mmCIF file of C-alpha atoms in Angstrom:
data_model
loop_
_atom_site.group_PDB
_atom_site.id
_atom_site.type_symbol
_atom_site.label_atom_id
_atom_site.label_comp_id
_atom_site.label_asym_id
_atom_site.label_seq_id
_atom_site.Cartn_x
_atom_site.Cartn_y
_atom_site.Cartn_z
ATOM 1 C CA MET A 1 118.093 -94.669 -90.194
ATOM 2 C CA SER A 2 114.315 -94.511 -89.821
ATOM 3 C CA ASN A 3 112.118 -97.401 -91.003
ATOM 4 C CA TYR A 4 109.506 -94.861 -92.038
ATOM 5 C CA SER A 5 109.029 -95.554 -95.765
ATOM 6 C CA TYR A 6 108.035 -93.139 -98.472
ATOM 7 C CA GLU A 7 104.793 -95.102 -99.054
ATOM 8 C CA GLU A 8 103.895 -94.760 -95.343
ATOM 9 C CA PHE A 9 104.623 -91.027 -95.550
ATOM 10 C CA LEU A 10 102.245 -90.637 -98.525
ATOM 11 C CA LYS A 11 99.597 -92.616 -96.701
ATOM 12 C CA ASP A 12 99.876 -90.414 -93.576
ATOM 13 C CA LEU A 13 99.871 -87.287 -95.726
ATOM 14 C CA ASN A 14 96.667 -88.402 -97.447
ATOM 15 C CA VAL A 15 95.004 -88.976 -94.057
ATOM 16 C CA PHE A 16 96.137 -85.555 -92.842
ATOM 17 C CA LEU A 17 94.795 -83.789 -95.952
ATOM 18 C CA LYS A 18 91.434 -85.557 -95.595
ATOM 19 C CA ASN A 19 91.151 -84.454 -91.966
ATOM 20 C CA GLU A 20 91.975 -80.868 -92.916
ATOM 21 C CA LYS A 21 89.374 -80.997 -95.650
ATOM 22 C CA ILE A 22 86.747 -82.173 -93.138
ATOM 23 C CA LYS A 23 87.711 -79.351 -90.764
ATOM 24 C CA ASP A 24 87.473 -76.793 -93.566
ATOM 25 C CA LYS A 25 84.066 -78.178 -94.591
ATOM 26 C CA GLU A 26 82.773 -78.031 -91.007
ATOM 27 C CA SER A 27 84.095 -74.478 -90.629
ATOM 28 C CA PHE A 28 82.493 -73.442 -93.930
ATOM 29 C CA GLU A 29 79.151 -74.992 -92.988
ATOM 30 C CA LYS A 30 79.263 -73.199 -89.648
ATOM 31 C CA GLU A 31 79.910 -69.852 -91.395
ATOM 32 C CA VAL A 32 77.074 -70.468 -93.832
ATOM 33 C CA LYS A 33 74.718 -71.422 -91.027
ATOM 34 C CA GLU A 34 75.638 -68.315 -89.056
ATOM 35 C CA GLY A 35 75.258 -66.208 -92.201
ATOM 36 C CA GLU A 36 71.672 -67.397 -92.511
ATOM 37 C CA ILE A 37 70.785 -65.965 -89.107
ATOM 38 C CA PRO A 38 68.949 -62.636 -89.570
ATOM 39 C CA PHE A 39 70.844 -59.570 -88.386
ATOM 40 C CA ALA A 40 68.120 -58.752 -85.858
ATOM 41 C CA ASP A 41 68.401 -62.235 -84.337
ATOM 42 C CA LYS A 42 72.177 -61.914 -84.133
ATOM 43 C CA THR A 43 71.713 -58.584 -82.370
ATOM 44 C CA ILE A 44 69.248 -60.087 -79.895
ATOM 45 C CA SER A 45 71.635 -62.975 -79.264
ATOM 46 C CA GLU A 46 74.449 -60.559 -78.546
ATOM 47 C CA VAL A 47 72.211 -58.504 -76.279
ATOM 48 C CA ASN A 48 71.218 -61.596 -74.334
ATOM 49 C CA ARG A 49 74.885 -62.316 -73.795
ATOM 50 C CA LEU A 50 75.384 -58.830 -72.384
ATOM 51 C CA LYS A 51 72.146 -58.366 -70.449
ATOM 52 C CA ASN A 52 73.574 -59.413 -67.084
ATOM 53 C CA ILE A 53 76.748 -57.387 -67.371
ATOM 54 C CA ASP A 54 77.517 -54.730 -64.772
ATOM 55 C CA TYR A 55 79.314 -51.554 -65.690
ATOM 56 C CA LYS A 56 82.075 -52.228 -63.170
ATOM 57 C CA ASP A 57 82.817 -55.574 -64.859
ATOM 58 C CA ILE A 58 83.410 -54.080 -68.296
ATOM 59 C CA GLU A 59 87.076 -54.045 -69.270
ATOM 60 C CA THR A 60 88.278 -51.916 -72.136
ATOM 61 C CA PHE A 61 91.224 -49.782 -73.112
ATOM 62 C CA THR A 62 91.085 -46.408 -74.818
ATOM 63 C CA ILE A 63 93.887 -43.948 -75.291
ATOM 64 C CA SER A 64 93.468 -40.796 -73.200
ATOM 65 C CA ILE A 65 91.903 -37.886 -75.033
ATOM 66 C CA ASN A 66 94.851 -35.731 -73.972
ATOM 67 C CA GLU A 67 97.189 -38.075 -75.855
ATOM 68 C CA LEU A 68 95.290 -37.757 -79.130
ATOM 69 C CA ARG A 69 96.270 -35.437 -81.927
ATOM 70 C CA GLU A 70 94.013 -32.387 -82.101
ATOM 71 C CA THR A 71 92.244 -33.631 -85.270
ATOM 72 C CA ASP A 72 91.578 -37.052 -83.657
ATOM 73 C CA LYS A 73 89.621 -35.648 -80.734
ATOM 74 C CA PRO A 74 85.867 -36.305 -81.106
ATOM 75 C CA ARG A 75 84.622 -32.731 -81.540
ATOM 76 C CA GLU A 76 87.443 -31.721 -83.867
ATOM 77 C CA LYS A 77 87.031 -34.965 -85.801
ATOM 78 C CA LEU A 78 83.287 -34.329 -86.118
ATOM 79 C CA TYR A 79 83.887 -30.804 -87.392
ATOM 80 C CA LYS A 80 86.547 -31.802 -89.921
ATOM 81 C CA PHE A 81 85.285 -35.174 -91.201
ATOM 82 C CA GLY A 82 81.562 -35.301 -90.312
ATOM 83 C CA PRO A 83 79.563 -37.416 -87.846
ATOM 84 C CA GLU A 84 79.866 -40.616 -89.887
ATOM 85 C CA SER A 85 83.609 -40.668 -89.186
ATOM 86 C CA LEU A 86 83.052 -41.117 -85.436
ATOM 87 C CA SER A 87 82.509 -44.360 -83.567
ATOM 88 C CA GLU A 88 79.488 -44.761 -81.304
ATOM 89 C CA TYR A 89 81.509 -44.150 -78.150
ATOM 90 C CA GLU A 90 83.076 -41.013 -79.655
ATOM 91 C CA LEU A 91 79.582 -39.651 -80.314
ATOM 92 C CA LEU A 92 78.700 -40.462 -76.695
ATOM 93 C CA ALA A 93 81.855 -38.647 -75.550
ATOM 94 C CA ILE A 94 80.623 -35.478 -77.248
ATOM 95 C CA LEU A 95 77.285 -35.769 -75.458
ATOM 96 C CA ILE A 96 78.666 -36.394 -71.966
ATOM 97 C CA ARG A 97 81.543 -33.884 -72.479
ATOM 98 C CA SER A 98 83.794 -35.067 -69.631
ATOM 99 C CA GLY A 99 84.922 -38.193 -67.810
ATOM 100 C CA SER A 100 85.065 -39.003 -64.132
ATOM 101 C CA LYS A 101 87.844 -38.822 -61.555
ATOM 102 C CA LYS A 102 88.662 -42.443 -62.350
ATOM 103 C CA GLU A 103 88.134 -42.574 -66.115
ATOM 104 C CA ASP A 104 88.930 -40.430 -69.127
ATOM 105 C CA VAL A 105 85.903 -39.335 -71.172
ATOM 106 C CA LEU A 106 86.698 -41.784 -73.978
ATOM 107 C CA THR A 107 87.092 -44.736 -71.629
ATOM 108 C CA LEU A 108 83.881 -43.790 -69.831
ATOM 109 C CA SER A 109 82.055 -43.454 -73.165
ATOM 110 C CA LYS A 110 83.324 -46.761 -74.526
ATOM 111 C CA LYS A 111 82.293 -48.652 -71.382
ATOM 112 C CA LEU A 112 78.974 -46.778 -71.328
ATOM 113 C CA TRP A 113 78.260 -47.851 -74.928
ATOM 114 C CA ILE A 114 78.881 -51.505 -74.035
ATOM 115 C CA TYR A 115 76.735 -51.163 -70.921
ATOM 116 C CA MET A 116 73.840 -49.608 -72.892
ATOM 117 C CA SER A 117 73.960 -52.568 -75.278
ATOM 118 C CA LYS A 118 72.640 -54.831 -72.542
ATOM 119 C CA PHE A 119 69.217 -53.175 -72.874
ATOM 120 C CA HIS A 120 67.186 -54.944 -75.546
ATOM 121 C CA ARG A 121 64.803 -52.021 -75.799
ATOM 122 C CA ILE A 122 65.957 -48.416 -75.658
ATOM 123 C CA SER A 123 62.878 -47.460 -73.642
ATOM 124 C CA GLU A 124 64.189 -49.623 -70.785
ATOM 125 C CA ILE A 125 67.061 -47.232 -70.149
ATOM 126 C CA THR A 126 66.202 -44.702 -67.463
ATOM 127 C CA ILE A 127 67.960 -41.724 -65.954
ATOM 128 C CA ASN A 128 68.394 -43.720 -62.731
ATOM 129 C CA ASP A 129 70.044 -46.593 -64.660
ATOM 130 C CA LEU A 130 72.617 -44.195 -66.089
ATOM 131 C CA MET A 131 73.198 -42.415 -62.794
ATOM 132 C CA GLU A 132 74.286 -45.676 -61.189
ATOM 133 C CA ILE A 133 77.475 -45.351 -63.228
ATOM 134 C CA ASP A 134 80.344 -43.503 -61.565
ATOM 135 C CA GLY A 135 80.885 -40.347 -63.601
ATOM 136 C CA ILE A 136 77.311 -40.086 -64.939
ATOM 137 C CA GLY A 137 75.375 -37.555 -62.902
ATOM 138 C CA LEU A 138 71.956 -36.060 -63.424
ATOM 139 C CA SER A 139 73.138 -33.596 -66.080
ATOM 140 C CA LYS A 140 74.849 -36.241 -68.283
ATOM 141 C CA ALA A 141 72.005 -38.741 -67.797
ATOM 142 C CA CYS A 142 69.433 -36.134 -68.836
ATOM 143 C CA SER A 143 71.501 -35.237 -71.909
ATOM 144 C CA LEU A 144 71.627 -38.864 -73.021
ATOM 145 C CA ILE A 145 67.932 -39.587 -72.470
ATOM 146 C CA SER A 146 67.022 -36.303 -74.179
ATOM 147 C CA ALA A 147 69.159 -37.218 -77.190
ATOM 148 C CA LEU A 148 67.423 -40.607 -77.483
ATOM 149 C CA GLU A 149 63.968 -39.030 -77.267
ATOM 150 C CA LEU A 150 64.874 -36.273 -79.754
ATOM 151 C CA PHE A 151 66.095 -38.868 -82.254
ATOM 152 C CA LYS A 152 62.839 -40.793 -81.823
ATOM 153 C CA ARG A 153 60.734 -37.687 -82.479
ATOM 154 C CA LEU A 154 62.761 -36.499 -85.467
ATOM 155 C CA ASN A 155 62.593 -39.958 -86.978
ATOM 156 C CA MET A 156 58.815 -39.992 -86.489
ATOM 157 C CA ARG A 157 58.454 -36.600 -88.147
ATOM 158 C CA GLU A 158 60.392 -37.833 -91.169
ATOM 159 C CA CYS A 159 58.212 -40.950 -91.306
ATOM 160 C CA ILE A 160 55.031 -38.854 -91.205
ATOM 161 C CA ASP A 161 56.348 -36.732 -94.096
ATOM 162 C CA ASN A 162 56.897 -39.952 -96.106
ATOM 163 C CA PHE A 163 53.473 -41.410 -95.274
ATOM 164 C CA SER A 164 51.491 -43.034 -98.064
ATOM 165 C CA PHE A 165 48.176 -44.790 -97.376
ATOM 166 C CA CYS A 166 48.957 -47.450 -99.981
ATOM 167 C CA SER A 167 52.357 -48.278 -98.454
ATOM 168 C CA PRO A 168 52.118 -50.417 -95.281
ATOM 169 C CA LYS A 169 55.821 -49.802 -94.672
ATOM 170 C CA SER A 170 55.340 -46.044 -94.468
ATOM 171 C CA VAL A 171 52.569 -46.590 -91.908
ATOM 172 C CA ALA A 172 54.603 -49.124 -89.936
ATOM 173 C CA ASP A 173 57.608 -46.772 -89.883
ATOM 174 C CA ILE A 174 55.588 -44.173 -87.973
ATOM 175 C CA PHE A 175 54.254 -46.589 -85.382
ATOM 176 C CA MET A 176 57.514 -48.479 -85.051
ATOM 177 C CA ASN A 177 58.713 -45.418 -83.150
ATOM 178 C CA ILE A 178 55.684 -45.597 -80.848
ATOM 179 C CA LEU A 179 55.173 -49.326 -80.355
ATOM 180 C CA ARG A 180 58.505 -51.105 -80.933
ATOM 181 C CA ASP A 181 59.667 -50.866 -77.307
ATOM 182 C CA GLU A 182 56.327 -51.332 -75.571
ATOM 183 C CA MET A 183 56.021 -54.256 -73.154
ATOM 184 C CA LYS A 184 52.219 -54.280 -73.299
ATOM 185 C CA GLU A 185 49.934 -54.646 -76.277
ATOM 186 C CA HIS A 186 48.560 -51.350 -77.599
ATOM 187 C CA PHE A 187 45.899 -50.976 -80.273
ATOM 188 C CA TYR A 188 45.762 -47.795 -82.384
ATOM 189 C CA VAL A 189 43.475 -46.481 -85.096
ATOM 190 C CA LEU A 190 44.856 -44.111 -87.744
ATOM 191 C CA LEU A 191 42.234 -41.764 -89.237
ATOM 192 C CA LEU A 192 42.407 -40.600 -92.863
ATOM 193 C CA ASP A 193 40.449 -37.927 -94.715
ATOM 194 C CA THR A 194 39.017 -38.053 -98.253
ATOM 195 C CA LYS A 195 42.457 -37.247 -99.695
ATOM 196 C CA ASN A 196 44.050 -40.061 -97.663
ATOM 197 C CA LYS A 197 45.923 -37.630 -95.455
ATOM 198 C CA ILE A 198 46.355 -38.294 -91.752
ATOM 199 C CA ILE A 199 43.757 -36.586 -89.531
ATOM 200 C CA SER A 200 45.015 -38.052 -86.273
ATOM 201 C CA TRP A 201 45.558 -41.337 -84.467
ATOM 202 C CA ASN A 202 44.164 -42.609 -81.206
ATOM 203 C CA GLU A 203 44.998 -45.386 -78.797
ATOM 204 C CA ILE A 204 41.930 -47.604 -78.457
ATOM 205 C CA SER A 205 43.085 -50.094 -75.888
ATOM 206 C CA LYS A 206 46.033 -51.337 -73.862
ATOM 207 C CA GLY A 207 46.216 -54.995 -72.959
ATOM 208 C CA ASP A 208 48.527 -57.386 -71.186
ATOM 209 C CA LEU A 209 51.409 -59.274 -72.789
ATOM 210 C CA ASN A 210 49.072 -61.790 -74.426
ATOM 211 C CA SER A 211 46.010 -60.005 -75.691
ATOM 212 C CA SER A 212 44.214 -56.737 -76.177
ATOM 213 C CA ILE A 213 40.426 -56.430 -76.131
ATOM 214 C CA VAL A 214 39.243 -54.296 -79.045
ATOM 215 C CA HIS A 215 35.593 -53.403 -79.600
ATOM 216 C CA PRO A 216 34.521 -52.002 -82.996
ATOM 217 C CA ARG A 217 32.419 -49.400 -81.159
ATOM 218 C CA GLU A 218 35.559 -47.801 -79.711
ATOM 219 C CA VAL A 219 37.390 -47.893 -83.023
ATOM 220 C CA PHE A 220 34.663 -46.238 -85.077
ATOM 221 C CA LYS A 221 33.674 -43.789 -82.338
ATOM 222 C CA TYR A 222 36.839 -41.803 -83.054
ATOM 223 C CA ALA A 223 36.475 -42.265 -86.803
ATOM 224 C CA LEU A 224 32.948 -40.813 -86.735
ATOM 225 C CA LYS A 225 33.876 -38.032 -84.326
ATOM 226 C CA TYR A 226 36.610 -36.708 -86.615
ATOM 227 C CA GLY A 227 34.796 -37.397 -89.888
ATOM 228 C CA ALA A 228 37.285 -39.967 -91.137
ATOM 229 C CA ASN A 229 36.855 -41.372 -94.626
ATOM 230 C CA SER A 230 38.897 -44.508 -93.927
ATOM 231 C CA ILE A 231 41.008 -46.016 -91.172
ATOM 232 C CA ILE A 232 44.104 -48.143 -90.652
ATOM 233 C CA CYS A 233 44.415 -50.201 -87.478
ATOM 234 C CA LEU A 234 47.694 -51.094 -85.821
ATOM 235 C CA HIS A 235 48.817 -52.938 -82.749
ATOM 236 C CA ASN A 236 52.057 -54.370 -81.422
ATOM 237 C CA HIS A 237 53.185 -57.793 -80.295
ATOM 238 C CA PRO A 238 55.460 -57.306 -77.258
ATOM 239 C CA SER A 239 57.179 -60.613 -78.052
ATOM 240 C CA GLY A 240 58.715 -58.899 -81.088
ATOM 241 C CA ASN A 241 57.149 -61.439 -83.477
ATOM 242 C CA PRO A 242 54.460 -59.754 -85.634
ATOM 243 C CA THR A 243 52.880 -62.975 -86.918
ATOM 244 C CA PRO A 244 49.076 -62.495 -86.673
ATOM 245 C CA SER A 245 47.130 -64.685 -84.254
ATOM 246 C CA SER A 246 43.669 -66.136 -84.942
ATOM 247 C CA GLN A 247 42.314 -63.435 -82.619
ATOM 248 C CA ASP A 248 44.014 -60.736 -84.732
ATOM 249 C CA ILE A 249 42.350 -62.117 -87.876
ATOM 250 C CA ASP A 250 38.905 -62.358 -86.194
ATOM 251 C CA ILE A 251 39.131 -58.750 -84.928
ATOM 252 C CA THR A 252 40.087 -57.572 -88.425
ATOM 253 C CA LYS A 253 37.076 -59.290 -90.011
ATOM 254 C CA ARG A 254 34.732 -57.729 -87.427
ATOM 255 C CA LEU A 255 36.187 -54.272 -88.087
ATOM 256 C CA GLU A 256 35.830 -54.762 -91.848
ATOM 257 C CA ASP A 257 32.160 -55.724 -91.433
ATOM 258 C CA VAL A 258 31.374 -52.719 -89.194
ATOM 259 C CA GLY A 259 33.310 -50.414 -91.533
ATOM 260 C CA GLU A 260 31.110 -51.434 -94.441
ATOM 261 C CA LEU A 261 27.982 -50.738 -92.386
ATOM 262 C CA VAL A 262 29.025 -47.218 -91.318
ATOM 263 C CA GLY A 263 30.742 -46.326 -94.605
ATOM 264 C CA ILE A 264 34.260 -46.022 -93.232
ATOM 265 C CA ARG A 265 36.585 -48.496 -94.916
ATOM 266 C CA LEU A 266 39.292 -50.401 -93.038
ATOM 267 C CA LEU A 267 42.294 -50.144 -95.371
ATOM 268 C CA ASP A 268 44.700 -52.323 -93.430
ATOM 269 C CA HIS A 269 45.577 -53.865 -90.087
ATOM 270 C CA ILE A 270 49.290 -53.735 -89.357
ATOM 271 C CA ILE A 271 51.044 -55.648 -86.577
ATOM 272 C CA ILE A 272 54.268 -54.179 -85.219
ATOM 273 C CA GLY A 273 57.073 -56.392 -83.912
ATOM 274 C CA TYR A 274 60.608 -55.472 -82.984
ATOM 275 C CA ASN A 275 61.958 -53.650 -86.042
ATOM 276 C CA LYS A 276 59.599 -55.604 -88.294
ATOM 277 C CA TYR A 277 55.906 -55.636 -89.186
ATOM 278 C CA ILE A 278 53.234 -57.600 -90.997
ATOM 279 C CA SER A 279 50.387 -56.132 -93.042
ATOM 280 C CA LEU A 280 47.260 -58.287 -93.051
ATOM 281 C CA LYS A 281 46.299 -56.651 -96.345
ATOM 282 C CA GLU A 282 49.592 -57.663 -97.967
ATOM 283 C CA LYS A 283 49.226 -61.182 -96.563
ATOM 284 C CA GLY A 284 45.811 -61.542 -98.211
ATOM 285 C CA LEU A 285 44.015 -61.849 -94.866
ATOM 286 C CA MET A 286 41.615 -58.988 -95.661
ATOM 287 C CA ARG A 287 38.986 -58.445 -98.329
#
């Protein structure tokens, strides 16, 4: 008979329960900590994990399209249930239409979707990048790049329709399409008429990764040429972080001063990051 007493059993049980409680607490704290990470940062972290992946190294399994029921095939599924019912790789399958000699269209599309995720910025993806993949020729690569560009333009058109001069977000939404993926710093001026409608916008300067030289003369030259009543300035930070620098604030003050002299008011200066922006007007950094 064992010498293991009931009291010893209770003591060991208590120790075990305490250890489990500690594990649960550590697990909970980890989940909370991860939950505090912004979605964009999680996405960037995942992209960094994938950025060195080669298409040939991607392993995945997808049932052959020929083995699917008719209503489960991408095009039929799209027609019957709508585009929201399809996964990303099923949407890709519709665009590329067919697979390769080695891979079914769904397998090719699923691996292609994973491969495309390695690119932090959509603008990095080129036709030549896609054509390196067995089964993606010039026709399929052109279809994919065209679809990306068409989405970008349609999104910009919608943003222009929703433009409001008193809403920095509506302005940022337009230029997010233009500047989000740029690897150099670009400075734009948006011209508005007396009814605060967009006249046009112009690129004033293009700098390196660290700075962009902006002269008020260049900014207001366009404003005077097109008879603008007011302007909004925008530029991007290629780092993805839109926090204004001291140089950004100094440039804004100079533009405000010149605007008062020529009678063309600077309404805002917006800095575009990666899927985020900062309005100097909203931050109280302008008069």
